[in-house]
Tab-separated table of C-alpha atoms in Angstrom:
chain	number	residue	atom	x	y	z
Y	10	MET	CA	-10.775	16.485	-12.926
Y	11	THR	CA	-9.282	19.145	-10.613
Y	12	GLU	CA	-12.702	20.300	-9.358
Y	13	SER	CA	-13.394	16.957	-7.659
Y	14	LEU	CA	-9.997	16.637	-5.977
Y	15	PRO	CA	-10.203	16.108	-2.208
Y	16	SER	CA	-8.533	18.899	-0.261
Y	17	ILE	CA	-6.333	16.405	1.612
Y	18	VAL	CA	-5.024	13.057	0.374
Y	19	TYR	CA	-2.996	10.603	2.434
Y	20	ALA	CA	-0.981	8.018	0.494
Y	21	ILE	CA	0.169	5.104	2.677
Y	22	ALA	CA	2.618	2.482	1.416
Y	23	ASP	CA	3.578	-1.103	2.293
Y	24	ILE	CA	1.922	-1.891	5.623
Y	25	HIS	CA	2.891	-5.587	5.492
Y	26	GLY	CA	0.687	-6.860	8.296
Y	27	CYS	CA	1.647	-4.146	10.820
Y	28	ALA	CA	-1.852	-3.420	12.065
Y	29	ASP	CA	-0.627	-1.588	15.160
Y	30	LEU	CA	1.283	0.941	13.056
Y	31	LEU	CA	-1.667	1.435	10.725
Y	32	GLU	CA	-4.040	1.865	13.670
Y	33	ALA	CA	-1.880	4.686	14.995
Y	34	MET	CA	-1.639	6.304	11.566
Y	35	LEU	CA	-5.386	6.129	10.948
Y	36	GLY	CA	-6.065	7.495	14.429
Y	37	TYR	CA	-3.888	10.498	13.666
Y	38	ILE	CA	-5.674	11.037	10.350
Y	39	ALA	CA	-9.080	10.775	12.016
Y	40	ALA	CA	-8.174	13.327	14.696
Y	41	ASP	CA	-6.755	15.717	12.111
Y	42	SER	CA	-9.857	15.404	9.936
Y	43	VAL	CA	-12.028	16.324	12.939
Y	44	ASP	CA	-9.848	19.333	13.716
Y	45	ARG	CA	-10.007	20.516	10.112
Y	46	GLN	CA	-13.633	19.462	9.627
Y	47	SER	CA	-12.547	17.775	6.422
Y	48	LYS	CA	-13.072	14.408	4.757
Y	49	PRO	CA	-9.733	13.275	3.404
Y	50	ALA	CA	-9.125	10.545	0.861
Y	51	VAL	CA	-6.770	7.760	1.883
Y	52	ILE	CA	-4.957	5.893	-0.887
Y	53	PHE	CA	-3.298	2.636	0.112
Y	54	LEU	CA	-0.408	1.910	-2.233
Y	55	GLY	CA	-0.527	-1.850	-1.763
Y	56	ASP	CA	1.259	-4.646	0.066
Y	57	LEU	CA	-1.164	-4.737	2.949
Y	58	ILE	CA	-0.119	-8.285	3.802
Y	59	ASP	CA	2.805	-10.644	4.525
Y	60	ARG	CA	5.850	-10.461	6.797
Y	61	GLY	CA	4.024	-8.751	9.666
Y	62	PRO	CA	1.755	-10.770	11.981
Y	63	HIS	CA	-1.685	-9.199	11.522
Y	64	SER	CA	-2.578	-9.153	7.820
Y	65	PRO	CA	-6.301	-9.947	8.292
Y	66	LYS	CA	-6.659	-7.048	10.739
Y	67	VAL	CA	-4.937	-4.718	8.256
Y	68	LEU	CA	-7.488	-5.651	5.588
Y	69	ASP	CA	-10.271	-4.974	8.108
Y	70	GLN	CA	-8.775	-1.542	8.794
Y	71	VAL	CA	-8.519	-0.754	5.095
Y	72	CYS	CA	-12.119	-1.843	4.483
Y	73	SER	CA	-13.298	0.447	7.292
Y	74	THR	CA	-11.236	3.364	6.000
Y	75	LEU	CA	-12.690	3.051	2.504
Y	76	ASP	CA	-16.155	3.126	4.057
Y	77	ILE	CA	-15.417	6.178	6.240
Y	78	TYR	CA	-13.681	8.357	3.666
Y	79	PRO	CA	-15.299	8.555	0.211
Y	80	GLY	CA	-12.801	8.609	-2.608
Y	81	SER	CA	-10.351	6.379	-0.743
Y	82	ARG	CA	-8.998	3.398	-2.696
Y	83	LEU	CA	-6.653	0.446	-2.542
Y	84	ILE	CA	-3.930	-0.055	-5.134
Y	85	LEU	CA	-3.152	-3.767	-5.441
Y	86	GLY	CA	0.433	-4.616	-4.473
Y	87	ASN	CA	2.399	-7.630	-5.656
Y	88	HIS	CA	1.904	-9.372	-2.300
Y	89	ASP	CA	-1.836	-8.616	-2.317
Y	90	PHE	CA	-1.981	-10.063	-5.836
Y	91	TYR	CA	-0.955	-13.472	-4.495
Y	92	LEU	CA	-3.761	-13.439	-1.936
Y	93	ARG	CA	-6.267	-12.416	-4.588
Y	94	GLU	CA	-5.095	-15.259	-6.834
Y	95	LEU	CA	-5.425	-17.703	-3.938
Y	96	LEU	CA	-9.020	-16.592	-3.348
Y	97	ARG	CA	-9.778	-16.903	-7.062
Y	98	GLY	CA	-8.383	-20.432	-7.134
Y	99	ALA	CA	-5.828	-19.237	-9.687
Y	100	LEU	CA	-2.590	-19.289	-7.649
Y	101	THR	CA	0.064	-21.094	-9.675
Y	102	TYR	CA	2.605	-23.437	-8.103
Y	103	GLU	CA	5.449	-21.042	-8.908
Y	104	ASP	CA	3.618	-18.073	-7.426
Y	105	ALA	CA	2.726	-20.107	-4.322
Y	106	VAL	CA	6.373	-21.020	-3.742
Y	107	ASN	CA	7.496	-17.427	-4.198
Y	108	TRP	CA	4.707	-16.068	-2.015
Y	109	MET	CA	5.485	-18.383	0.892
Y	110	ASP	CA	9.180	-17.546	0.588
Y	111	TRP	CA	8.457	-13.791	0.604
Y	112	GLY	CA	6.338	-13.693	3.763
Y	113	GLY	CA	3.106	-15.383	2.759
Y	114	VAL	CA	3.344	-17.989	5.520
Y	115	ALA	CA	2.598	-15.275	8.082
Y	116	THR	CA	-0.547	-14.300	6.180
Y	117	VAL	CA	-2.108	-17.715	5.581
Y	118	SER	CA	-1.240	-18.736	9.166
Y	119	ALA	CA	-3.051	-15.662	10.464
Y	120	TYR	CA	-6.122	-16.543	8.401
Y	121	SER	CA	-6.305	-20.304	8.932
Y	122	ASN	CA	-4.986	-23.106	11.148
Y	123	ARG	CA	-4.749	-25.460	8.187
Y	124	PRO	CA	-1.279	-26.598	7.048
Y	125	VAL	CA	0.277	-24.269	4.506
Y	126	PRO	CA	0.072	-26.563	1.444
Y	127	ALA	CA	-3.728	-26.876	1.830
Y	128	PHE	CA	-4.341	-23.756	-0.239
Y	129	GLU	CA	-7.773	-24.739	-1.524
Y	130	ASN	CA	-9.101	-25.233	2.015
Y	131	ILE	CA	-7.384	-22.093	3.276
Y	132	ALA	CA	-9.004	-20.092	0.478
Y	133	ALA	CA	-12.399	-21.550	1.342
Y	134	ASP	CA	-11.923	-20.547	4.988
Y	135	ILE	CA	-11.065	-16.969	4.020
Y	136	ARG	CA	-13.954	-16.641	1.563
Y	137	ARG	CA	-16.371	-17.877	4.228
Y	138	VAL	CA	-15.153	-15.800	7.179
Y	139	PHE	CA	-13.814	-12.713	5.390
Y	140	PRO	CA	-16.010	-12.071	2.328
Y	141	HIS	CA	-15.313	-8.335	2.679
Y	142	HIS	CA	-11.625	-9.035	2.091
Y	143	VAL	CA	-12.486	-10.786	-1.158
Y	144	HIS	CA	-14.533	-7.760	-2.208
Y	145	LEU	CA	-11.711	-5.390	-1.245
Y	146	LEU	CA	-9.117	-7.223	-3.336
Y	147	GLU	CA	-11.414	-7.711	-6.308
Y	148	ASN	CA	-12.140	-3.988	-6.407
Y	149	ALA	CA	-8.538	-2.832	-5.984
Y	150	LEU	CA	-6.974	-0.647	-8.667
Y	151	THR	CA	-3.652	-0.924	-10.469
Y	152	TYR	CA	-3.168	2.850	-10.369
Y	153	LYS	CA	-5.003	5.997	-9.349
Y	154	GLU	CA	-4.531	9.474	-10.797
Y	155	ILE	CA	-5.113	12.351	-8.401
Y	156	GLY	CA	-4.399	15.734	-9.915
Y	157	ARG	CA	-0.709	16.039	-10.682
Y	158	PHE	CA	0.054	12.771	-8.911
Y	159	CYS	CA	-0.122	9.156	-10.065
Y	160	CYS	CA	-0.467	6.584	-7.283
Y	161	VAL	CA	0.922	3.114	-8.022
Y	162	HIS	CA	2.446	0.289	-6.031
Y	163	ALA	CA	5.867	-0.173	-7.634
Y	164	GLY	CA	6.236	2.420	-10.394
Y	165	ILE	CA	5.705	2.891	-14.116
Y	166	ARG	CA	7.619	2.021	-17.265
Y	167	PRO	CA	9.198	5.164	-18.784
Y	168	GLY	CA	7.990	6.032	-22.270
Y	169	VAL	CA	4.737	4.061	-21.965
Y	170	GLN	CA	1.373	5.816	-21.658
Y	171	LEU	CA	-0.275	5.134	-18.326
Y	172	ALA	CA	-3.243	3.399	-19.944
Y	173	ASN	CA	-0.823	1.047	-21.737
Y	174	GLN	CA	1.257	0.083	-18.703
Y	175	THR	CA	1.255	-3.612	-17.852
Y	176	GLU	CA	-0.139	-4.667	-14.495
Y	177	TYR	CA	3.105	-6.547	-13.889
Y	178	ASP	CA	5.188	-3.383	-14.236
Y	179	LEU	CA	2.852	-1.348	-12.045
Y	180	ARG	CA	3.206	-3.970	-9.293
Y	181	TRP	CA	6.815	-5.082	-9.704
Y	182	ILE	CA	9.034	-2.632	-11.598
Y	183	ARG	CA	12.326	-1.450	-10.130
Y	184	ALA	CA	15.052	-1.240	-12.799
Y	185	GLY	CA	14.165	1.294	-15.455
Y	186	PHE	CA	11.916	3.204	-13.060
Y	187	LEU	CA	13.988	3.911	-9.964
Y	188	ASP	CA	16.958	5.021	-12.057
Y	189	HIS	CA	14.885	7.153	-14.465
Y	190	ILE	CA	15.677	10.844	-13.963
Y	191	ASP	CA	13.439	12.521	-16.531
Y	192	ALA	CA	9.914	13.681	-15.838
Y	193	PHE	CA	6.930	11.394	-16.094
Y	194	GLY	CA	3.537	12.801	-17.028
Y	195	GLN	CA	2.770	13.108	-13.309
Y	196	VAL	CA	4.688	12.836	-10.058
Y	197	VAL	CA	4.616	9.140	-9.157
Y	198	LEU	CA	3.717	8.207	-5.571
Y	199	HIS	CA	4.916	4.657	-4.929
Y	200	GLY	CA	6.113	2.060	-2.445
Y	201	HIS	CA	7.440	-1.476	-3.160
Y	202	THR	CA	11.142	-0.673	-2.786
Y	203	ILE	CA	12.384	0.196	0.701
Y	204	THR	CA	14.198	3.517	0.647
Y	205	LYS	CA	17.911	3.579	1.495
Y	206	SER	CA	17.341	6.283	4.101
Y	207	LEU	CA	14.389	4.417	5.666
Y	208	ARG	CA	12.557	7.735	5.342
Y	209	PRO	CA	10.294	8.969	2.554
Y	210	GLU	CA	12.399	10.209	-0.338
Y	211	VAL	CA	11.457	12.999	-2.751
Y	212	TYR	CA	12.825	13.055	-6.293
Y	213	SER	CA	11.997	15.377	-9.158
Y	214	ASN	CA	9.710	12.794	-10.782
Y	215	ARG	CA	8.633	10.479	-7.947
Y	216	ILE	CA	8.084	10.158	-4.197
Y	217	ALA	CA	9.152	6.893	-2.542
Y	218	LEU	CA	7.154	5.890	0.538
Y	219	ASP	CA	8.166	2.340	1.517
Y	220	THR	CA	10.128	2.791	4.742
Y	221	GLY	CA	10.213	-0.895	5.706
Y	222	ALA	CA	7.501	-0.757	8.364
Y	223	TYR	CA	7.697	-4.448	9.252
Y	224	ARG	CA	11.356	-4.150	10.299
Y	225	THR	CA	11.777	-0.459	11.159
Y	226	GLY	CA	8.480	0.337	12.881
Y	227	ARG	CA	8.208	3.291	10.507
Y	228	LEU	CA	5.043	3.392	8.434
Y	229	SER	CA	4.958	6.473	6.223
Y	230	ALA	CA	2.306	8.505	4.448
Y	231	ALA	CA	2.551	11.416	2.044
Y	232	VAL	CA	0.154	14.270	2.790
Y	233	ILE	CA	-1.114	16.006	-0.347
Y	234	ARG	CA	-2.952	19.285	0.174
Y	235	HIS	CA	-4.545	21.172	-2.683
Y	236	ASP	CA	-2.610	19.076	-5.220
Y	237	GLU	CA	0.804	19.756	-3.645
Y	238	LEU	CA	2.995	17.673	-1.364
Y	239	SER	CA	2.657	19.216	2.092
Y	240	HIS	CA	4.661	16.879	4.352
Y	241	PHE	CA	4.872	13.278	5.525
Y	242	LEU	CA	3.491	11.375	8.484
Y	243	CYS	CA	5.728	8.711	10.010
Y	244	THR	CA	5.218	6.317	12.880
Y	245	GLU	CA	8.062	5.873	15.353
Y	246	LEU	CA	8.512	3.323	18.125
Y	247	THR	CA	9.522	4.749	21.495
Y	248	GLU	CA	11.876	2.951	23.889
Y	249	SER	CA	8.836	1.751	25.824
Y	250	GLY	CA	7.344	0.243	22.658
Y	251	ALA	CA	4.646	2.883	22.262
Y	252	ILE	CA	3.830	4.125	18.777
Y	253	GLN	CA	4.013	7.823	18.013
Y	254	VAL	CA	2.913	9.540	14.803
Y	255	GLY	CA	4.538	12.769	13.788
Y	256	GLU	CA	4.949	15.106	10.862
Y	257	TRP	CA	8.232	14.819	8.998
Y	258	ARG	CA	9.822	16.945	6.297
Y	259	PRO	CA	13.037	16.210	4.410
Y	260	THR	CA	15.895	18.560	5.303
């Protein structure tokens, strides 16, 4: 497996409809790949949608990135799961209520002018206008192993082989994972839970990348070079509202 590892991997977590932040991040990655004459892989750790205002544009950006950089993949987040279920016609009433309460209104409103309860018609609109988004979500993974790293959305259940993990745990777990201090089989790259520091956080067994982009303006990515964590990229908003992307390393 090691022979086919890309020389540079970017793992980006929890974009939540912040297309402007992702545009800046992807622009930085593109410029760096030109400078290095390399083709990186970009792994999106899920939660592309909700809360922020531009979820459809984020999915467009992710689709384009997967086309540009071979080996790039999307890990399905718990928020993305709701959209996929909507498009499948399988969204339950309970999930619909939870989704709307957790930021889904922003997403369906960005996709369609129909009133929020009209889920069947909203889904039909999305399938007609954005078939590539359907394809993206249907081909998303629940996890991705890259060398010594395991990329997931939320985390993994300790003591359970990766192949036997439930999709629910991979997308939702907090308790039992965040407080686990022993080693996993691989270093887990994850989002889902906003870090207390609002910066990427490195632990002995995991790397937490959700820095609350939709409320902090800080979208973060881990940069993996030759199967080792090199540094992080973080967006920052200037006083003028401009978006800067810079390298960041924990002190």
